[in-house]
């Protein structure tokens, strides 16, 4: 059984940084992990994605520069580093994983991932 567990959220002042973690278990094939977020009253949006097999990374346009996705394959953990946090980054952040295909699909932001974590709250105070 695949499980994804997020951690690292919290309350932080604008301009600060956070590193979110997504620890995966149960995958038996190559897989990819996406980070998503959902702010109150808004639709969920894909922030970033990484292929565990080759390390390729993908970002939504507005995330380039402040967000960095990385993985520690020995720990089965994917990280999302967020710098210079802004009030508009306030959201519940989720990680999602899939191994149906051995590569990150072009539509990774709208792809129907098989597995989701429970989410971690990030609140940025201004």
mmCIF file of N, CA and C in Angstrom:
data_model
loop_
_atom_site.group_PDB
_atom_site.id
_atom_site.type_symbol
_atom_site.label_atom_id
_atom_site.label_comp_id
_atom_site.label_asym_id
_atom_site.label_seq_id
_atom_site.Cartn_x
_atom_site.Cartn_y
_atom_site.Cartn_z
ATOM 1 N N UNK A 1 0.841 -1.184 0.000
ATOM 2 C CA UNK A 1 0.000 0.000 0.000
ATOM 3 C C UNK A 1 0.883 1.243 0.000
ATOM 4 N N UNK A 2 0.581 2.136 -0.915
ATOM 5 C CA UNK A 2 1.344 3.382 -1.003
ATOM 6 C C UNK A 2 0.814 4.390 -0.001
ATOM 7 N N UNK A 3 1.727 5.044 0.681
ATOM 8 C CA UNK A 3 1.359 6.118 1.596
ATOM 9 C C UNK A 3 2.264 7.319 1.353
ATOM 10 N N UNK A 4 1.684 8.492 1.473
ATOM 11 C CA UNK A 4 2.423 9.748 1.373
ATOM 12 C C UNK A 4 2.127 10.561 2.624
ATOM 13 N N UNK A 5 3.164 11.027 3.262
ATOM 14 C CA UNK A 5 2.989 11.788 4.488
ATOM 15 C C UNK A 5 3.747 13.100 4.366
ATOM 16 N N UNK A 6 3.001 14.214 4.462
ATOM 17 C CA UNK A 6 3.621 15.532 4.403
ATOM 18 C C UNK A 6 3.938 16.032 5.808
ATOM 19 N N UNK A 7 4.925 16.887 5.879
ATOM 20 C CA UNK A 7 5.251 17.571 7.127
ATOM 21 C C UNK A 7 6.001 18.852 6.788
ATOM 22 N N UNK A 8 6.165 19.679 7.801
ATOM 23 C CA UNK A 8 6.968 20.883 7.623
ATOM 24 C C UNK A 8 6.198 22.181 7.512
ATOM 25 N N UNK A 9 4.880 22.099 7.468
ATOM 26 C CA UNK A 9 4.103 23.321 7.397
ATOM 27 C C UNK A 9 4.131 24.070 8.720
ATOM 28 N N UNK A 10 3.572 25.270 8.708
ATOM 29 C CA UNK A 10 3.522 26.054 9.930
ATOM 30 C C UNK A 10 3.192 27.498 9.655
ATOM 31 N N UNK A 11 3.331 28.289 10.694
ATOM 32 C CA UNK A 11 3.081 29.728 10.614
ATOM 33 C C UNK A 11 4.426 30.429 10.477
ATOM 34 N N UNK A 12 4.547 31.244 9.459
ATOM 35 C CA UNK A 12 5.816 31.923 9.211
ATOM 36 C C UNK A 12 5.544 33.349 8.753
ATOM 37 N N UNK A 13 6.440 34.239 9.061
ATOM 38 C CA UNK A 13 6.286 35.626 8.633
ATOM 39 C C UNK A 13 6.647 35.773 7.158
ATOM 40 N N UNK A 14 6.033 36.742 6.549
ATOM 41 C CA UNK A 14 6.360 37.041 5.158
ATOM 42 C C UNK A 14 7.863 37.289 5.031
ATOM 43 N N UNK A 15 8.439 36.747 3.972
ATOM 44 C CA UNK A 15 9.875 36.865 3.758
ATOM 45 C C UNK A 15 10.665 35.682 4.287
ATOM 46 N N UNK A 16 10.018 34.878 5.103
ATOM 47 C CA UNK A 16 10.680 33.714 5.654
ATOM 48 C C UNK A 16 10.699 32.539 4.687
ATOM 49 N N UNK A 17 11.180 31.413 5.191
ATOM 50 C CA UNK A 17 11.308 30.209 4.375
ATOM 51 C C UNK A 17 10.742 29.003 5.101
ATOM 52 N N UNK A 18 10.345 28.027 4.333
ATOM 53 C CA UNK A 18 9.895 26.748 4.868
ATOM 54 C C UNK A 18 10.383 25.648 3.953
ATOM 55 N N UNK A 19 10.593 24.478 4.527
ATOM 56 C CA UNK A 19 10.864 23.303 3.718
ATOM 57 C C UNK A 19 9.829 22.241 4.067
ATOM 58 N N UNK A 20 9.021 21.918 3.091
ATOM 59 C CA UNK A 20 8.018 20.875 3.263
ATOM 60 C C UNK A 20 8.615 19.536 2.849
ATOM 61 N N UNK A 21 8.163 18.491 3.534
ATOM 62 C CA UNK A 21 8.636 17.148 3.228
ATOM 63 C C UNK A 21 7.465 16.249 2.857
ATOM 64 N N UNK A 22 7.726 15.351 1.958
ATOM 65 C CA UNK A 22 6.747 14.340 1.567
ATOM 66 C C UNK A 22 7.480 13.000 1.572
ATOM 67 N N UNK A 23 7.147 12.158 2.540
ATOM 68 C CA UNK A 23 7.790 10.851 2.646
ATOM 69 C C UNK A 23 6.869 9.791 2.058
ATOM 70 N N UNK A 24 7.410 9.068 1.110
ATOM 71 C CA UNK A 24 6.623 8.057 0.402
ATOM 72 C C UNK A 24 7.017 6.654 0.848
ATOM 73 N N UNK A 25 6.042 5.775 0.843
ATOM 74 C CA UNK A 25 6.305 4.369 1.115
ATOM 75 C C UNK A 25 5.380 3.534 0.249
ATOM 76 N N UNK A 26 5.868 2.358 -0.121
ATOM 77 C CA UNK A 26 5.023 1.418 -0.837
ATOM 78 C C UNK A 26 5.171 1.398 -2.340
ATOM 79 N N UNK A 27 5.857 2.384 -2.904
ATOM 80 C CA UNK A 27 6.046 2.347 -4.355
ATOM 81 C C UNK A 27 7.018 1.232 -4.725
ATOM 82 N N UNK A 28 6.714 0.516 -5.800
ATOM 83 C CA UNK A 28 7.588 -0.565 -6.248
ATOM 84 C C UNK A 28 8.151 -0.297 -7.645
ATOM 85 N N UNK A 29 7.639 0.719 -8.311
ATOM 86 C CA UNK A 29 8.125 1.085 -9.635
ATOM 87 C C UNK A 29 8.578 2.543 -9.623
ATOM 88 N N UNK A 30 9.165 2.967 -10.750
ATOM 89 C CA UNK A 30 9.511 4.382 -10.866
ATOM 90 C C UNK A 30 8.259 5.228 -10.667
ATOM 91 N N UNK A 31 8.416 6.313 -9.958
ATOM 92 C CA UNK A 31 7.258 7.138 -9.696
ATOM 93 C C UNK A 31 7.645 8.610 -9.721
ATOM 94 N N UNK A 32 6.656 9.458 -9.697
ATOM 95 C CA UNK A 32 6.887 10.891 -9.640
ATOM 96 C C UNK A 32 6.002 11.487 -8.553
ATOM 97 N N UNK A 33 6.461 12.571 -8.006
ATOM 98 C CA UNK A 33 5.764 13.252 -6.925
ATOM 99 C C UNK A 33 5.479 14.696 -7.329
ATOM 100 N N UNK A 34 4.268 15.091 -7.138
ATOM 101 C CA UNK A 34 3.884 16.472 -7.382
ATOM 102 C C UNK A 34 3.493 17.160 -6.084
ATOM 103 N N UNK A 35 3.789 18.438 -6.008
ATOM 104 C CA UNK A 35 3.317 19.257 -4.887
ATOM 105 C C UNK A 35 2.187 20.150 -5.393
ATOM 106 N N UNK A 36 1.120 20.194 -4.627
ATOM 107 C CA UNK A 36 -0.041 21.001 -4.964
ATOM 108 C C UNK A 36 -0.385 21.859 -3.750
ATOM 109 N N UNK A 37 -1.173 22.885 -3.993
ATOM 110 C CA UNK A 37 -1.647 23.680 -2.871
ATOM 111 C C UNK A 37 -3.064 24.156 -3.142
ATOM 112 N N UNK A 38 -3.783 24.362 -2.068
ATOM 113 C CA UNK A 38 -5.145 24.872 -2.186
ATOM 114 C C UNK A 38 -5.369 25.926 -1.127
ATOM 115 N N UNK A 39 -5.579 27.130 -1.590
ATOM 116 C CA UNK A 39 -5.856 28.250 -0.695
ATOM 117 C C UNK A 39 -7.363 28.329 -0.448
ATOM 118 N N UNK A 40 -7.767 28.931 0.650
ATOM 119 C CA UNK A 40 -9.205 29.042 0.953
ATOM 120 C C UNK A 40 -9.975 29.705 -0.192
ATOM 121 N N UNK A 41 -11.027 29.059 -0.628
ATOM 122 C CA UNK A 41 -11.861 29.620 -1.674
ATOM 123 C C UNK A 41 -11.290 29.524 -3.075
ATOM 124 N N UNK A 42 -10.160 28.849 -3.216
ATOM 125 C CA UNK A 42 -9.536 28.734 -4.535
ATOM 126 C C UNK A 42 -9.385 27.275 -4.938
ATOM 127 N N UNK A 43 -9.196 27.061 -6.207
ATOM 128 C CA UNK A 43 -8.975 25.710 -6.694
ATOM 129 C C UNK A 43 -7.555 25.256 -6.374
ATOM 130 N N UNK A 44 -7.431 23.967 -6.283
ATOM 131 C CA UNK A 44 -6.107 23.391 -6.069
ATOM 132 C C UNK A 44 -5.241 23.638 -7.295
ATOM 133 N N UNK A 45 -3.971 23.944 -7.071
ATOM 134 C CA UNK A 45 -3.070 24.185 -8.195
ATOM 135 C C UNK A 45 -1.766 23.419 -8.014
ATOM 136 N N UNK A 46 -1.246 22.966 -9.125
ATOM 137 C CA UNK A 46 0.016 22.252 -9.109
ATOM 138 C C UNK A 46 1.171 23.226 -9.025
ATOM 139 N N UNK A 47 2.066 22.991 -8.094
ATOM 140 C CA UNK A 47 3.190 23.891 -7.853
ATOM 141 C C UNK A 47 4.465 23.378 -8.504
ATOM 142 N N UNK A 48 4.753 22.087 -8.290
ATOM 143 C CA UNK A 48 6.010 21.540 -8.776
ATOM 144 C C UNK A 48 5.905 20.031 -8.835
ATOM 145 N N UNK A 49 6.820 19.429 -9.593
ATOM 146 C CA UNK A 49 6.791 17.974 -9.743
ATOM 147 C C UNK A 49 8.206 17.484 -9.988
ATOM 148 N N UNK A 50 8.485 16.263 -9.551
ATOM 149 C CA UNK A 50 9.808 15.693 -9.737
ATOM 150 C C UNK A 50 9.701 14.224 -10.094
ATOM 151 N N UNK A 51 10.554 13.818 -11.012
ATOM 152 C CA UNK A 51 10.670 12.403 -11.341
ATOM 153 C C UNK A 51 11.714 11.788 -10.421
ATOM 154 N N UNK A 52 11.327 10.753 -9.718
ATOM 155 C CA UNK A 52 12.263 10.123 -8.784
ATOM 156 C C UNK A 52 13.355 9.382 -9.536
ATOM 157 N N UNK A 53 13.051 8.856 -10.695
ATOM 158 C CA UNK A 53 14.034 8.045 -11.418
ATOM 159 C C UNK A 53 15.150 8.879 -12.028
ATOM 160 N N UNK A 54 14.817 10.039 -12.604
ATOM 161 C CA UNK A 54 15.878 10.820 -13.254
ATOM 162 C C UNK A 54 16.053 12.227 -12.694
ATOM 163 N N UNK A 55 15.250 12.564 -11.700
ATOM 164 C CA UNK A 55 15.437 13.837 -11.028
ATOM 165 C C UNK A 55 14.957 15.062 -11.766
ATOM 166 N N UNK A 56 14.322 14.878 -12.912
ATOM 167 C CA UNK A 56 13.831 16.037 -13.650
ATOM 168 C C UNK A 56 12.768 16.752 -12.822
ATOM 169 N N UNK A 57 12.805 18.068 -12.891
ATOM 170 C CA UNK A 57 11.887 18.879 -12.095
ATOM 171 C C UNK A 57 11.062 19.787 -12.987
ATOM 172 N N UNK A 58 9.903 20.116 -12.492
ATOM 173 C CA UNK A 58 8.957 20.933 -13.239
ATOM 174 C C UNK A 58 8.298 21.897 -12.253
ATOM 175 N N UNK A 59 8.005 23.103 -12.743
ATOM 176 C CA UNK A 59 7.411 24.121 -11.890
ATOM 177 C C UNK A 59 6.303 24.854 -12.633
ATOM 178 N N UNK A 60 5.311 25.298 -11.877
ATOM 179 C CA UNK A 60 4.379 26.240 -12.478
ATOM 180 C C UNK A 60 5.138 27.557 -12.634
ATOM 181 N N UNK A 61 4.719 28.339 -13.614
ATOM 182 C CA UNK A 61 5.485 29.541 -13.959
ATOM 183 C C UNK A 61 5.720 30.450 -12.763
ATOM 184 N N UNK A 62 4.696 30.652 -11.953
ATOM 185 C CA UNK A 62 4.826 31.601 -10.848
ATOM 186 C C UNK A 62 5.662 31.061 -9.702
ATOM 187 N N UNK A 63 6.023 29.770 -9.762
ATOM 188 C CA UNK A 63 6.827 29.171 -8.694
ATOM 189 C C UNK A 63 8.315 29.236 -8.991
ATOM 190 N N UNK A 64 8.663 29.524 -10.221
ATOM 191 C CA UNK A 64 10.074 29.548 -10.591
ATOM 192 C C UNK A 64 10.780 30.689 -9.864
ATOM 193 N N UNK A 65 11.861 30.325 -9.188
ATOM 194 C CA UNK A 65 12.646 31.331 -8.492
ATOM 195 C C UNK A 65 12.538 31.249 -6.981
ATOM 196 N N UNK A 66 11.334 30.982 -6.472
ATOM 197 C CA UNK A 66 11.166 30.921 -5.014
ATOM 198 C C UNK A 66 10.957 29.503 -4.491
ATOM 199 N N UNK A 67 10.560 28.602 -5.379
ATOM 200 C CA UNK A 67 10.277 27.229 -4.976
ATOM 201 C C UNK A 67 11.338 26.303 -5.561
ATOM 202 N N UNK A 68 11.785 25.358 -4.758
ATOM 203 C CA UNK A 68 12.729 24.361 -5.237
ATOM 204 C C UNK A 68 12.284 22.985 -4.769
ATOM 205 N N UNK A 69 12.110 22.087 -5.713
ATOM 206 C CA UNK A 69 11.750 20.711 -5.383
ATOM 207 C C UNK A 69 12.999 19.856 -5.491
ATOM 208 N N UNK A 70 13.128 18.906 -4.579
ATOM 209 C CA UNK A 70 14.281 18.017 -4.594
ATOM 210 C C UNK A 70 13.879 16.693 -3.958
ATOM 211 N N UNK A 71 14.743 15.713 -4.108
ATOM 212 C CA UNK A 71 14.433 14.412 -3.509
ATOM 213 C C UNK A 71 15.666 13.805 -2.883
ATOM 214 N N UNK A 72 15.438 13.064 -1.828
ATOM 215 C CA UNK A 72 16.463 12.237 -1.199
ATOM 216 C C UNK A 72 15.966 10.808 -1.338
ATOM 217 N N UNK A 73 16.428 10.140 -2.366
ATOM 218 C CA UNK A 73 15.884 8.815 -2.671
ATOM 219 C C UNK A 73 16.197 7.798 -1.580
ATOM 220 N N UNK A 74 17.291 7.982 -0.878
ATOM 221 C CA UNK A 74 17.629 7.070 0.209
ATOM 222 C C UNK A 74 16.601 7.150 1.335
ATOM 223 N N UNK A 75 15.987 8.323 1.474
ATOM 224 C CA UNK A 75 14.977 8.524 2.519
ATOM 225 C C UNK A 75 13.562 8.481 1.958
ATOM 226 N N UNK A 76 13.446 8.230 0.647
ATOM 227 C CA UNK A 76 12.127 8.213 0.005
ATOM 228 C C UNK A 76 11.355 9.494 0.308
ATOM 229 N N UNK A 77 12.042 10.593 0.286
ATOM 230 C CA UNK A 77 11.442 11.865 0.669
ATOM 231 C C UNK A 77 11.677 12.916 -0.405
ATOM 232 N N UNK A 78 10.624 13.638 -0.694
ATOM 233 C CA UNK A 78 10.679 14.770 -1.617
ATOM 234 C C UNK A 78 10.458 16.036 -0.816
ATOM 235 N N UNK A 79 11.252 17.042 -1.127
ATOM 236 C CA UNK A 79 11.172 18.301 -0.401
ATOM 237 C C UNK A 79 10.665 19.415 -1.314
ATOM 238 N N UNK A 80 10.004 20.371 -0.711
ATOM 239 C CA UNK A 80 9.648 21.594 -1.415
ATOM 240 C C UNK A 80 10.132 22.754 -0.553
ATOM 241 N N UNK A 81 11.180 23.393 -1.014
ATOM 242 C CA UNK A 81 11.727 24.555 -0.332
ATOM 243 C C UNK A 81 11.029 25.793 -0.858
ATOM 244 N N UNK A 82 10.496 26.597 0.033
ATOM 245 C CA UNK A 82 9.829 27.829 -0.363
ATOM 246 C C UNK A 82 10.531 28.989 0.322
ATOM 247 N N UNK A 83 11.064 29.884 -0.467
ATOM 248 C CA UNK A 83 11.772 31.050 0.063
ATOM 249 C C UNK A 83 10.959 32.320 -0.174
ATOM 250 N N UNK A 84 11.303 33.354 0.594
ATOM 251 C CA UNK A 84 10.641 34.648 0.452
ATOM 252 C C UNK A 84 9.117 34.470 0.432
ATOM 253 N N UNK A 85 8.618 33.791 1.455
ATOM 254 C CA UNK A 85 7.194 33.483 1.511
ATOM 255 C C UNK A 85 6.353 34.746 1.491
ATOM 256 N N UNK A 86 5.228 34.650 0.800
ATOM 257 C CA UNK A 86 4.302 35.755 0.669
ATOM 258 C C UNK A 86 2.940 35.333 1.207
ATOM 259 N N UNK A 87 2.123 36.308 1.531
ATOM 260 C CA UNK A 87 0.804 36.008 2.077
ATOM 261 C C UNK A 87 0.007 35.104 1.127
ATOM 262 N N UNK A 88 0.195 35.300 -0.162
ATOM 263 C CA UNK A 88 -0.556 34.491 -1.134
ATOM 264 C C UNK A 88 -0.085 33.044 -1.218
ATOM 265 N N UNK A 89 0.985 32.710 -0.498
ATOM 266 C CA UNK A 89 1.421 31.318 -0.424
ATOM 267 C C UNK A 89 0.644 30.549 0.638
ATOM 268 N N UNK A 90 -0.152 31.247 1.421
ATOM 269 C CA UNK A 90 -0.959 30.588 2.450
ATOM 270 C C UNK A 90 -1.915 29.593 1.805
ATOM 271 N N UNK A 91 -1.812 28.351 2.220
ATOM 272 C CA UNK A 91 -2.611 27.281 1.621
ATOM 273 C C UNK A 91 -2.316 25.980 2.345
ATOM 274 N N UNK A 92 -3.136 24.985 2.065
ATOM 275 C CA UNK A 92 -2.796 23.614 2.446
ATOM 276 C C UNK A 92 -1.993 23.028 1.286
ATOM 277 N N UNK A 93 -0.843 22.503 1.616
ATOM 278 C CA UNK A 93 0.041 21.924 0.606
ATOM 279 C C UNK A 93 -0.059 20.403 0.664
ATOM 280 N N UNK A 94 -0.262 19.820 -0.498
ATOM 281 C CA UNK A 94 -0.386 18.371 -0.617
ATOM 282 C C UNK A 94 0.692 17.831 -1.544
ATOM 283 N N UNK A 95 1.139 16.628 -1.248
ATOM 284 C CA UNK A 95 1.939 15.934 -2.237
ATOM 285 C C UNK A 95 1.108 14.790 -2.808
ATOM 286 N N UNK A 96 1.391 14.494 -4.042
ATOM 287 C CA UNK A 96 0.687 13.426 -4.742
ATOM 288 C C UNK A 96 1.710 12.588 -5.492
ATOM 289 N N UNK A 97 1.434 11.304 -5.612
ATOM 290 C CA UNK A 97 2.367 10.423 -6.276
ATOM 291 C C UNK A 97 1.688 9.475 -7.240
ATOM 292 N N UNK A 98 2.442 9.019 -8.203
ATOM 293 C CA UNK A 98 1.897 8.090 -9.193
ATOM 294 C C UNK A 98 3.033 7.298 -9.809
ATOM 295 N N UNK A 99 2.736 6.031 -10.134
ATOM 296 C CA UNK A 99 3.732 5.188 -10.803
ATOM 297 C C UNK A 99 3.141 4.517 -12.038
ATOM 298 N N UNK A 100 1.995 5.042 -12.498
ATOM 299 C CA UNK A 100 1.343 4.437 -13.659
ATOM 300 C C UNK A 100 2.182 4.558 -14.910
ATOM 301 N N UNK A 101 2.941 5.647 -14.998
ATOM 302 C CA UNK A 101 3.853 5.861 -16.116
ATOM 303 C C UNK A 101 5.229 6.168 -15.537
ATOM 304 N N UNK A 102 6.284 5.778 -16.248
ATOM 305 C CA UNK A 102 7.641 5.931 -15.677
ATOM 306 C C UNK A 102 8.256 7.298 -15.876
ATOM 307 N N UNK A 103 7.446 8.306 -16.164
ATOM 308 C CA UNK A 103 7.981 9.633 -16.392
ATOM 309 C C UNK A 103 6.921 10.646 -15.996
ATOM 310 N N UNK A 104 7.330 11.861 -15.790
ATOM 311 C CA UNK A 104 6.379 12.913 -15.443
ATOM 312 C C UNK A 104 5.597 13.296 -16.699
ATOM 313 N N UNK A 105 4.285 13.201 -16.665
ATOM 314 C CA UNK A 105 3.506 13.565 -17.848
ATOM 315 C C UNK A 105 3.525 15.076 -18.088
ATOM 316 N N UNK A 106 3.338 15.463 -19.344
ATOM 317 C CA UNK A 106 3.332 16.887 -19.658
ATOM 318 C C UNK A 106 2.228 17.623 -18.904
ATOM 319 N N UNK A 107 1.130 16.922 -18.653
ATOM 320 C CA UNK A 107 0.000 17.535 -17.944
ATOM 321 C C UNK A 107 0.074 17.247 -16.459
ATOM 322 N N UNK A 108 1.267 17.296 -15.864
ATOM 323 C CA UNK A 108 1.441 16.916 -14.470
ATOM 324 C C UNK A 108 0.581 17.760 -13.536
ATOM 325 N N UNK A 109 0.217 18.962 -13.960
ATOM 326 C CA UNK A 109 -0.564 19.826 -13.067
ATOM 327 C C UNK A 109 -2.025 19.405 -13.010
ATOM 328 N N UNK A 110 -2.501 18.711 -14.022
ATOM 329 C CA UNK A 110 -3.907 18.288 -14.058
ATOM 330 C C UNK A 110 -4.062 16.774 -14.077
ATOM 331 N N UNK A 111 -2.951 16.084 -14.063
ATOM 332 C CA UNK A 111 -2.952 14.622 -14.106
ATOM 333 C C UNK A 111 -3.672 14.058 -12.882
ATOM 334 N N UNK A 112 -4.340 12.947 -13.059
ATOM 335 C CA UNK A 112 -5.044 12.317 -11.940
ATOM 336 C C UNK A 112 -4.108 11.358 -11.213
ATOM 337 N N UNK A 113 -3.465 11.879 -10.196
ATOM 338 C CA UNK A 113 -2.537 11.081 -9.418
ATOM 339 C C UNK A 113 -3.282 9.993 -8.643
ATOM 340 N N UNK A 114 -2.631 8.868 -8.475
ATOM 341 C CA UNK A 114 -3.272 7.767 -7.749
ATOM 342 C C UNK A 114 -3.262 7.968 -6.242
ATOM 343 N N UNK A 115 -2.245 8.657 -5.739
ATOM 344 C CA UNK A 115 -2.082 8.723 -4.288
ATOM 345 C C UNK A 115 -1.866 10.160 -3.835
ATOM 346 N N UNK A 116 -2.469 10.477 -2.696
ATOM 347 C CA UNK A 116 -2.378 11.804 -2.120
ATOM 348 C C UNK A 116 -2.070 11.726 -0.636
ATOM 349 N N UNK A 117 -1.328 12.707 -0.167
ATOM 350 C CA UNK A 117 -1.109 12.835 1.252
ATOM 351 C C UNK A 117 -2.256 13.588 1.905
ATOM 352 N N UNK A 118 -2.139 13.779 3.211
ATOM 353 C CA UNK A 118 -3.219 14.403 3.970
ATOM 354 C C UNK A 118 -3.129 15.924 3.982
ATOM 355 N N UNK A 119 -1.992 16.451 3.572
ATOM 356 C CA UNK A 119 -1.815 17.895 3.495
ATOM 357 C C UNK A 119 -1.138 18.478 4.718
ATOM 358 N N UNK A 120 -0.470 19.592 4.522
ATOM 359 C CA UNK A 120 0.148 20.327 5.614
ATOM 360 C C UNK A 120 -0.135 21.813 5.411
ATOM 361 N N UNK A 121 -0.543 22.476 6.485
ATOM 362 C CA UNK A 121 -0.966 23.879 6.391
ATOM 363 C C UNK A 121 0.245 24.802 6.427
ATOM 364 N N UNK A 122 0.273 25.722 5.495
ATOM 365 C CA UNK A 122 1.265 26.797 5.498
ATOM 366 C C UNK A 122 0.513 28.111 5.626
ATOM 367 N N UNK A 123 0.856 28.863 6.645
ATOM 368 C CA UNK A 123 0.222 30.161 6.868
ATOM 369 C C UNK A 123 1.311 31.221 6.928
ATOM 370 N N UNK A 124 1.177 32.220 6.098
ATOM 371 C CA UNK A 124 2.159 33.290 6.035
ATOM 372 C C UNK A 124 1.524 34.564 6.568
ATOM 373 N N UNK A 125 2.121 35.109 7.602
ATOM 374 C CA UNK A 125 1.593 36.340 8.185
ATOM 375 C C UNK A 125 2.349 37.540 7.609
ATOM 376 N N UNK A 126 1.589 38.598 7.372
ATOM 377 C CA UNK A 126 2.212 39.783 6.765
ATOM 378 C C UNK A 126 2.478 40.842 7.806
#
